[in-house]
mmCIF file of C-alpha atoms in Angstrom:
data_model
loop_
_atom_site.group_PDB
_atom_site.id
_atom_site.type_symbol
_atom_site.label_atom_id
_atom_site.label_comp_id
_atom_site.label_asym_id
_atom_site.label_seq_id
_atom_site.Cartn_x
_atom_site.Cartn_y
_atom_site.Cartn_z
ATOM 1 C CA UNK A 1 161.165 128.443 83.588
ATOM 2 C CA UNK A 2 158.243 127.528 85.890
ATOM 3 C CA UNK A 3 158.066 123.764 86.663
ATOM 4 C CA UNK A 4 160.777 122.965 89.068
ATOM 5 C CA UNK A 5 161.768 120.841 92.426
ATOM 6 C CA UNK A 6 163.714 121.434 95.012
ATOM 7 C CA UNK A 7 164.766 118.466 96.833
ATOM 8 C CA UNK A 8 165.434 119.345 100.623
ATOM 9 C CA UNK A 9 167.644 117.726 103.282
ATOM 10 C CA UNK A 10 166.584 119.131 106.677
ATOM 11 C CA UNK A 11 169.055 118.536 109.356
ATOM 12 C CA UNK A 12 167.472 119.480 112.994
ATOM 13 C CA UNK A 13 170.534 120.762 115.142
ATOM 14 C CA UNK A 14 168.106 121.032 118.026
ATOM 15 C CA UNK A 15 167.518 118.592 120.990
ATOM 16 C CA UNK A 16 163.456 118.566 120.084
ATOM 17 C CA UNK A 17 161.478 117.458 117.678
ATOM 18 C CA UNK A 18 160.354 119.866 114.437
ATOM 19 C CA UNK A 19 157.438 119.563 112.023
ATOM 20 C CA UNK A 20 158.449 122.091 109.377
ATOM 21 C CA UNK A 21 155.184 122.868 107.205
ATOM 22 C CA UNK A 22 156.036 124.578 103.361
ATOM 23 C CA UNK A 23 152.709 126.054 101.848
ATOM 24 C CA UNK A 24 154.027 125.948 98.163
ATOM 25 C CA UNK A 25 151.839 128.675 96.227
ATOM 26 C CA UNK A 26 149.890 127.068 93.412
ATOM 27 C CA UNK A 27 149.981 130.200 90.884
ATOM 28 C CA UNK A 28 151.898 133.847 91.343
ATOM 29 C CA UNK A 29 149.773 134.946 94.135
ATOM 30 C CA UNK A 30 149.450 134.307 97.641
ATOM 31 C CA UNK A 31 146.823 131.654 97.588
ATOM 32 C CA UNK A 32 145.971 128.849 96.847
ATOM 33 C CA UNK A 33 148.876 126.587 98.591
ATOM 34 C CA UNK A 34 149.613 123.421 98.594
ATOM 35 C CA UNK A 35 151.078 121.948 101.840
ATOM 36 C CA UNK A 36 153.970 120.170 102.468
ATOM 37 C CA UNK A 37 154.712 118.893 105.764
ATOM 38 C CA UNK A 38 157.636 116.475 107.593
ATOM 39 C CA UNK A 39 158.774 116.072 110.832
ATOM 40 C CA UNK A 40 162.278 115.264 111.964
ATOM 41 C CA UNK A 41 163.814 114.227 115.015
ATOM 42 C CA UNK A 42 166.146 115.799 117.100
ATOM 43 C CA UNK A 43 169.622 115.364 115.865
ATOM 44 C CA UNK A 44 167.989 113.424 112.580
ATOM 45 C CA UNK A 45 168.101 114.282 108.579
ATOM 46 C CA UNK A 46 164.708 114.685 107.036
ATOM 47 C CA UNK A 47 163.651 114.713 103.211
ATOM 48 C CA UNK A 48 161.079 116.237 101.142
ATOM 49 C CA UNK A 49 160.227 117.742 97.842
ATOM 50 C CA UNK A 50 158.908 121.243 97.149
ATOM 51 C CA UNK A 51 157.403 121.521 93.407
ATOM 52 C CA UNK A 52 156.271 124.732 91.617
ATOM 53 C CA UNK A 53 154.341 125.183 88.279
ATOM 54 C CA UNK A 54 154.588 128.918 87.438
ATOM 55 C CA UNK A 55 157.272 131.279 86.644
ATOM 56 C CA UNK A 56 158.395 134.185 88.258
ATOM 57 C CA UNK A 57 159.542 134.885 91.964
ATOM 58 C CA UNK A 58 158.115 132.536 94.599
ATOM 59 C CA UNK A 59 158.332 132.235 98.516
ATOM 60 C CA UNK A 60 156.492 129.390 100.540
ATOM 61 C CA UNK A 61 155.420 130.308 103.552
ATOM 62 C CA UNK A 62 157.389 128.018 106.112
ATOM 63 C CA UNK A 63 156.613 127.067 110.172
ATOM 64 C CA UNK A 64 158.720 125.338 112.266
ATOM 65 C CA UNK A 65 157.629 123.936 115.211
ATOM 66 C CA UNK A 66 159.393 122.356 117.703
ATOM 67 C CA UNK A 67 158.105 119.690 120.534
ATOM 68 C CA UNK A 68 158.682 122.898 123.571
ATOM 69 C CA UNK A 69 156.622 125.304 121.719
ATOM 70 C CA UNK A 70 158.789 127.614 120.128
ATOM 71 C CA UNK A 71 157.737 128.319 116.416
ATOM 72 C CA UNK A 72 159.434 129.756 113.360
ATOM 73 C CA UNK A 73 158.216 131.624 110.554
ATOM 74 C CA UNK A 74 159.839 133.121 107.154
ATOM 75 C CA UNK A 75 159.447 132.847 103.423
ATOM 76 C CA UNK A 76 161.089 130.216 101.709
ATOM 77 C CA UNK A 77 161.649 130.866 98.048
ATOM 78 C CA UNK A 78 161.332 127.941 95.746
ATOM 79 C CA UNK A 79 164.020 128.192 92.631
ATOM 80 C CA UNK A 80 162.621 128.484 89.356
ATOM 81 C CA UNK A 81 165.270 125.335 88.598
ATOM 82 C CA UNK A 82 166.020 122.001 89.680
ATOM 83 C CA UNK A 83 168.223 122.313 92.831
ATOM 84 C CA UNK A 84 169.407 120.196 95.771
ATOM 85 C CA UNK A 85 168.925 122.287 99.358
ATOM 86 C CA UNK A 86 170.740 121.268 102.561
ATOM 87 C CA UNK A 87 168.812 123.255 105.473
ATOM 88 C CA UNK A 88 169.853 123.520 108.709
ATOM 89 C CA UNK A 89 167.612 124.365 111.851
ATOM 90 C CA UNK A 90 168.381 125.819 114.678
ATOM 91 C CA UNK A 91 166.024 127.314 117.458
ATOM 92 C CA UNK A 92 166.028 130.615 116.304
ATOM 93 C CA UNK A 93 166.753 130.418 112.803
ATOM 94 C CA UNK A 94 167.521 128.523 109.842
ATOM 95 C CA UNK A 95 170.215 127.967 107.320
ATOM 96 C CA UNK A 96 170.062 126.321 103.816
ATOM 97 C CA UNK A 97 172.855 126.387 101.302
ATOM 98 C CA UNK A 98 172.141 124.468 97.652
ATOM 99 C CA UNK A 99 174.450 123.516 94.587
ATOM 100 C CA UNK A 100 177.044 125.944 94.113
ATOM 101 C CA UNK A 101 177.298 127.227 97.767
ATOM 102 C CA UNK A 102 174.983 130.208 98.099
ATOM 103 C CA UNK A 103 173.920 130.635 101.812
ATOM 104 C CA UNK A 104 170.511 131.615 102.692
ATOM 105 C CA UNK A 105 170.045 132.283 106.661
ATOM 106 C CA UNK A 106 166.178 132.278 107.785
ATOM 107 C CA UNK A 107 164.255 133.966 110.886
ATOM 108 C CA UNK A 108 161.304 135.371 112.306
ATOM 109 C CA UNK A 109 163.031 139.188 111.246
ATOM 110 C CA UNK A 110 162.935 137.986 107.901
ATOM 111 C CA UNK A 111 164.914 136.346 105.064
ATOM 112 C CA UNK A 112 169.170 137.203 104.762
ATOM 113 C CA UNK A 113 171.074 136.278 101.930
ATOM 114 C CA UNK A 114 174.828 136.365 103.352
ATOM 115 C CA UNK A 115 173.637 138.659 106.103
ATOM 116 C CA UNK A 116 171.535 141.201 104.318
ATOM 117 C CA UNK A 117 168.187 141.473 105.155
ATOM 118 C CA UNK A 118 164.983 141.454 102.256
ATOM 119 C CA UNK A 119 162.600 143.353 103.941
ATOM 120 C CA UNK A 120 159.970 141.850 101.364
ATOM 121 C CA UNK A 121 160.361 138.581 102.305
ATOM 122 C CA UNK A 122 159.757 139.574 106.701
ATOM 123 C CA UNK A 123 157.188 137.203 108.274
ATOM 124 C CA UNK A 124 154.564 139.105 110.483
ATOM 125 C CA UNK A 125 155.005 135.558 112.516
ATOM 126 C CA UNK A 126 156.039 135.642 116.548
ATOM 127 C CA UNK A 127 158.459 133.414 118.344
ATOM 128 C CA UNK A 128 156.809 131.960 121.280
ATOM 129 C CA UNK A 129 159.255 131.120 123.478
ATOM 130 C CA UNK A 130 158.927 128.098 125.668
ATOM 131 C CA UNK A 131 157.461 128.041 129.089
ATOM 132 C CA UNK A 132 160.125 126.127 131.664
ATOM 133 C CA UNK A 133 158.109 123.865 133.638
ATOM 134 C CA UNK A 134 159.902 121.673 136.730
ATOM 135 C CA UNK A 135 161.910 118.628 136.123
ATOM 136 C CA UNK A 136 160.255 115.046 135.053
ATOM 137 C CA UNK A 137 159.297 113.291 138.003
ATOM 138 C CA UNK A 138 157.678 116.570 139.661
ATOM 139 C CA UNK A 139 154.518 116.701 141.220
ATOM 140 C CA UNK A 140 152.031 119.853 140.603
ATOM 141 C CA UNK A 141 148.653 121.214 140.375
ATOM 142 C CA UNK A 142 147.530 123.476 137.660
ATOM 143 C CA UNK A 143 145.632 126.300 138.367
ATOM 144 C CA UNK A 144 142.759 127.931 135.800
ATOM 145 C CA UNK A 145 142.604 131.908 135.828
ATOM 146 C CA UNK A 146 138.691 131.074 134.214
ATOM 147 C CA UNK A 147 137.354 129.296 137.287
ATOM 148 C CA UNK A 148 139.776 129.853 140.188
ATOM 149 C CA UNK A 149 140.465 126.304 140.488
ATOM 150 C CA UNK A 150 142.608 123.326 139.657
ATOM 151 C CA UNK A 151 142.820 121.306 136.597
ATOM 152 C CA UNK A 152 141.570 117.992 137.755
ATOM 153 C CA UNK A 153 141.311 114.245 136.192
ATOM 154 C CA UNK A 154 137.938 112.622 137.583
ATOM 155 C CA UNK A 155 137.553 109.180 139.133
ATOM 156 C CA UNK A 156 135.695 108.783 135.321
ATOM 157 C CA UNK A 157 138.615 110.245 132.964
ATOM 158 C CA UNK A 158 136.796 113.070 132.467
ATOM 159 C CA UNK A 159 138.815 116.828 132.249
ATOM 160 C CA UNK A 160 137.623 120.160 134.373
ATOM 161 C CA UNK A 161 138.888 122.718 136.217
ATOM 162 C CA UNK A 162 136.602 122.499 139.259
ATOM 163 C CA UNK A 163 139.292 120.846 141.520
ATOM 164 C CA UNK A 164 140.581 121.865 144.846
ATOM 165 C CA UNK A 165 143.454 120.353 146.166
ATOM 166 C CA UNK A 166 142.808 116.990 146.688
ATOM 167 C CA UNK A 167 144.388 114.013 145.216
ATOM 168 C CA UNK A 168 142.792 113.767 141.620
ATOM 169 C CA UNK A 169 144.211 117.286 140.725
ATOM 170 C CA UNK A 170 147.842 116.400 141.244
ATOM 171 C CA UNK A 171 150.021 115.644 137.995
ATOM 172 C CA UNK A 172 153.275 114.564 137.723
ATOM 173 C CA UNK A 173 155.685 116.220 135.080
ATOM 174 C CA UNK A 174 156.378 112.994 132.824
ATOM 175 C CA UNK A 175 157.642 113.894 129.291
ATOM 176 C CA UNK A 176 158.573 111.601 126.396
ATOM 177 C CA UNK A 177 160.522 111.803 123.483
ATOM 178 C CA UNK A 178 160.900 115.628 124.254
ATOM 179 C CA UNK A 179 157.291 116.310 124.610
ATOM 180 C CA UNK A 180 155.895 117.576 127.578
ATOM 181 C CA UNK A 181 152.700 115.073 129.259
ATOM 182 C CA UNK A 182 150.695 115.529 132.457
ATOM 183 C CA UNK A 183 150.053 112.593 134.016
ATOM 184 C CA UNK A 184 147.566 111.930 136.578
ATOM 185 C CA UNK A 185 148.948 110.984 139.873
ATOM 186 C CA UNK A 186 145.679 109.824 141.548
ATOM 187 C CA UNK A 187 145.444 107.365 138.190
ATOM 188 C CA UNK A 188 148.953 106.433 137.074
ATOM 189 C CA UNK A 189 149.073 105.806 133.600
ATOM 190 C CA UNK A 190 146.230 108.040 132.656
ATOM 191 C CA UNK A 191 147.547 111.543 130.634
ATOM 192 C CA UNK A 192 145.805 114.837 129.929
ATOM 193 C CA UNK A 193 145.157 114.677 126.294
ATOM 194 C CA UNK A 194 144.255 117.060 123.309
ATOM 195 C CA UNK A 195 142.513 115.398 120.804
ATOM 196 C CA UNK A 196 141.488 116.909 117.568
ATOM 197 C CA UNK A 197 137.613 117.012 118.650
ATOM 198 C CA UNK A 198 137.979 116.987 122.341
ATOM 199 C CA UNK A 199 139.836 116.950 125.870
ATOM 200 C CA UNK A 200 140.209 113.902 127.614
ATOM 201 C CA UNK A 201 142.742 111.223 128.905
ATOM 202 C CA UNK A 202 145.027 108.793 127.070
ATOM 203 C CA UNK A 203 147.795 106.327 127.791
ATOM 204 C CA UNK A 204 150.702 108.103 126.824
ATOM 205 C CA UNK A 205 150.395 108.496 123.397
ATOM 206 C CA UNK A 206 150.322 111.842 120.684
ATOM 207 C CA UNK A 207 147.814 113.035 121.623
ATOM 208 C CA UNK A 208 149.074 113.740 125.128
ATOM 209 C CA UNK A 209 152.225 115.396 124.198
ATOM 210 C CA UNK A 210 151.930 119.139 124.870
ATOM 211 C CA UNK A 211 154.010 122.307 124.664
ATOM 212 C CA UNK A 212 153.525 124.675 127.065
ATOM 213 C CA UNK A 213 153.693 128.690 126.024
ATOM 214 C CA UNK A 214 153.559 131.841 128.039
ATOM 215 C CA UNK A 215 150.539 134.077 128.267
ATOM 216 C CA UNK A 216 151.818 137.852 126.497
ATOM 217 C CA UNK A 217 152.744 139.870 129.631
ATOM 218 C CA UNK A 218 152.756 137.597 132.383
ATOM 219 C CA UNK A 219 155.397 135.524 133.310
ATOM 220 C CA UNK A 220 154.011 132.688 135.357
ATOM 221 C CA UNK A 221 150.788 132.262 133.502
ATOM 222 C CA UNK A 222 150.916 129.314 130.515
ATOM 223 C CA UNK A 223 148.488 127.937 127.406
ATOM 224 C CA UNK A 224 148.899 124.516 127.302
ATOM 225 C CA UNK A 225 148.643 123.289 123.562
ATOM 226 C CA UNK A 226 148.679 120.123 121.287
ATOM 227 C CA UNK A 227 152.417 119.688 120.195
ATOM 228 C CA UNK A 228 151.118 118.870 117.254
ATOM 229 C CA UNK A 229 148.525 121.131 115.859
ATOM 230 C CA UNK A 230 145.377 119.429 117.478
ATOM 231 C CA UNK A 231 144.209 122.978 119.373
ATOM 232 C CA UNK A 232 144.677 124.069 122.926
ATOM 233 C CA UNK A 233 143.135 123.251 126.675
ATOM 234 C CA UNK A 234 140.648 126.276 127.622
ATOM 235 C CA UNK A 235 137.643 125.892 129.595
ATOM 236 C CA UNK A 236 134.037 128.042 130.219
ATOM 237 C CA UNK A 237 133.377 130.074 133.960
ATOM 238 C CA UNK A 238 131.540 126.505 135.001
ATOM 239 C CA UNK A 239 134.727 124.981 134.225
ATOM 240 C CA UNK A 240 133.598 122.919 131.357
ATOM 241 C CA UNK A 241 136.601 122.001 128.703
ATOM 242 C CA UNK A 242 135.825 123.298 125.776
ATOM 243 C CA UNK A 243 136.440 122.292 121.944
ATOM 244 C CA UNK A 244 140.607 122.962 121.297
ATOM 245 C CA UNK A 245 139.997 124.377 118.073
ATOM 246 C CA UNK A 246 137.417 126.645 118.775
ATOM 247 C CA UNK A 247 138.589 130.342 120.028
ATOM 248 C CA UNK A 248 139.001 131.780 123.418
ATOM 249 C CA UNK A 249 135.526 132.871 124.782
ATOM 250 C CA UNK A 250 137.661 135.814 127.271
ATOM 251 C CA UNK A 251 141.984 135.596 127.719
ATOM 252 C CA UNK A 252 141.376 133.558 130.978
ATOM 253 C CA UNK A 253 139.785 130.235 129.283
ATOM 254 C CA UNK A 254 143.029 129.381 128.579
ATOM 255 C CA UNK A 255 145.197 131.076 131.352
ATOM 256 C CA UNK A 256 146.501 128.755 133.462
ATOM 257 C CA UNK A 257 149.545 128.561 136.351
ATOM 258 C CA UNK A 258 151.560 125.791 138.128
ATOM 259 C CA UNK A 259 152.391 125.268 141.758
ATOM 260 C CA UNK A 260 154.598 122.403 142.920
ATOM 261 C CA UNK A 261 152.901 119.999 145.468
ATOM 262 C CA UNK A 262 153.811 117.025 147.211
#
């Protein structure tokens, strides 16, 4: 038996929003995949359809990724029948159960069927746990490790981090739909945004919803990323922002920290 679908209902138990992204193998091996991505709300149902061609034993690799920046990884195997999945997330793990009851609990240690681990199926993925920033409403500046100074909105829209302290490098904390967003508090209405070829401002919209993550080993330093997949905000020593899909050029480009201001 090789040609078979799996029709998923995703229930998110979570108060943020998830984009849960199956890379269905197209033969026995790892690669090639084809994707399959949804998103569902917080507290929502969600359906999709996984397909495989081949026989024998096959895991998709799965990520969740919710709106604050934690992520989960695992293998998810696809049946080699038709079957109905119900799946269950939760912030640290997940939990599907299909036709005749048979449990399947998911994490980043791996893959459990009714609590025993399969080593083969353990995801080298990391959670990144998410970086608490102040209450909506709060003012703060945000400070670059790269260039010793604050991230700044210009008079023009434009995005550095050669600010001091002065009005146009103030942002108030002003999330939506469970997303972070900085807004500028020199320009109301004007947002830092991550778009897929650049950094710049926007009015409100995707592409200024962010999730904020903490830098390995140090507690109040943060990357600030694209909640949803567009890159991350790093800049150059002149304090030039730089593409959000290109890498790092040293750990600082995309170091950052917060203070609260008034």
């Amino acid at each position: 038996m090789g040609n078979a679908t799996t029709k998923l209902e995703i229930t998110n138990a979570t108060p943020w929003p998830a984009t849960i992204l199956f890379q269905v193998p197209e033969n026995g091996h790892s690669k090639p995949h084809t994707p399959v991505a949804v998103s569902c709300p917080p507290g929502q149902v969600a359906h999709t359809e996984l397909h495989r061609k081949v026989v024998g034993k096959l895991r998709a690799p799965t990520t969740v990724t919710y709106s604050n920046g934690v992520e989960l990884k695992f293998l998810m195997p696809v049946a080699p029948e038709n079957i109905n999945k119900k799946m269950v997330l939760m912030q640290d793990k997940a939990t599907s159960q299909w036709n005749g009851g048979f449990s399947e609990h998911f994490g980043n240690e791996g893959h459990h069927r009714d609590g025993v681990v399969d080593p083969s199926s353990s995801s080298s993925g990391s959670q990144a746990q998410p970086f608490v920033l102040p209450p909506p409403g709060t003012m703060i500046m945000v400070h670059s490790d790269i260039t010793g100074k604050t991230l700044r909105i210009g008079p023009n829209g434009n995005v550095d981090a050669n600010g001091h302290h002065g009005p146009f490098a103030k942002f108030i904390v002003s999330p939506n739909n469970g997303y972070l967003r900085l807004q500028s508090s020199k320009n109301p209405g004007k947002y830092l945004a991550i778009r897929k070829e650049r950094i710049d401002t926007g009015p409100g919209g995707p592409a200024c919803e962010l999730a904020a993550i903490p830098v390995p080993g140090a507690s109040d330093r943060l990357h600030l990323n694209h909640a949803h997949g567009h890159g991350s905000l790093h800049f150059d020593a002149a304090g030039h922002a730089q593409h959000p899909r290109t890498p790092y050029a040293s750990p600082a480009s995309g170091s950052f920290r917060y203070e609260i201001c008034q």
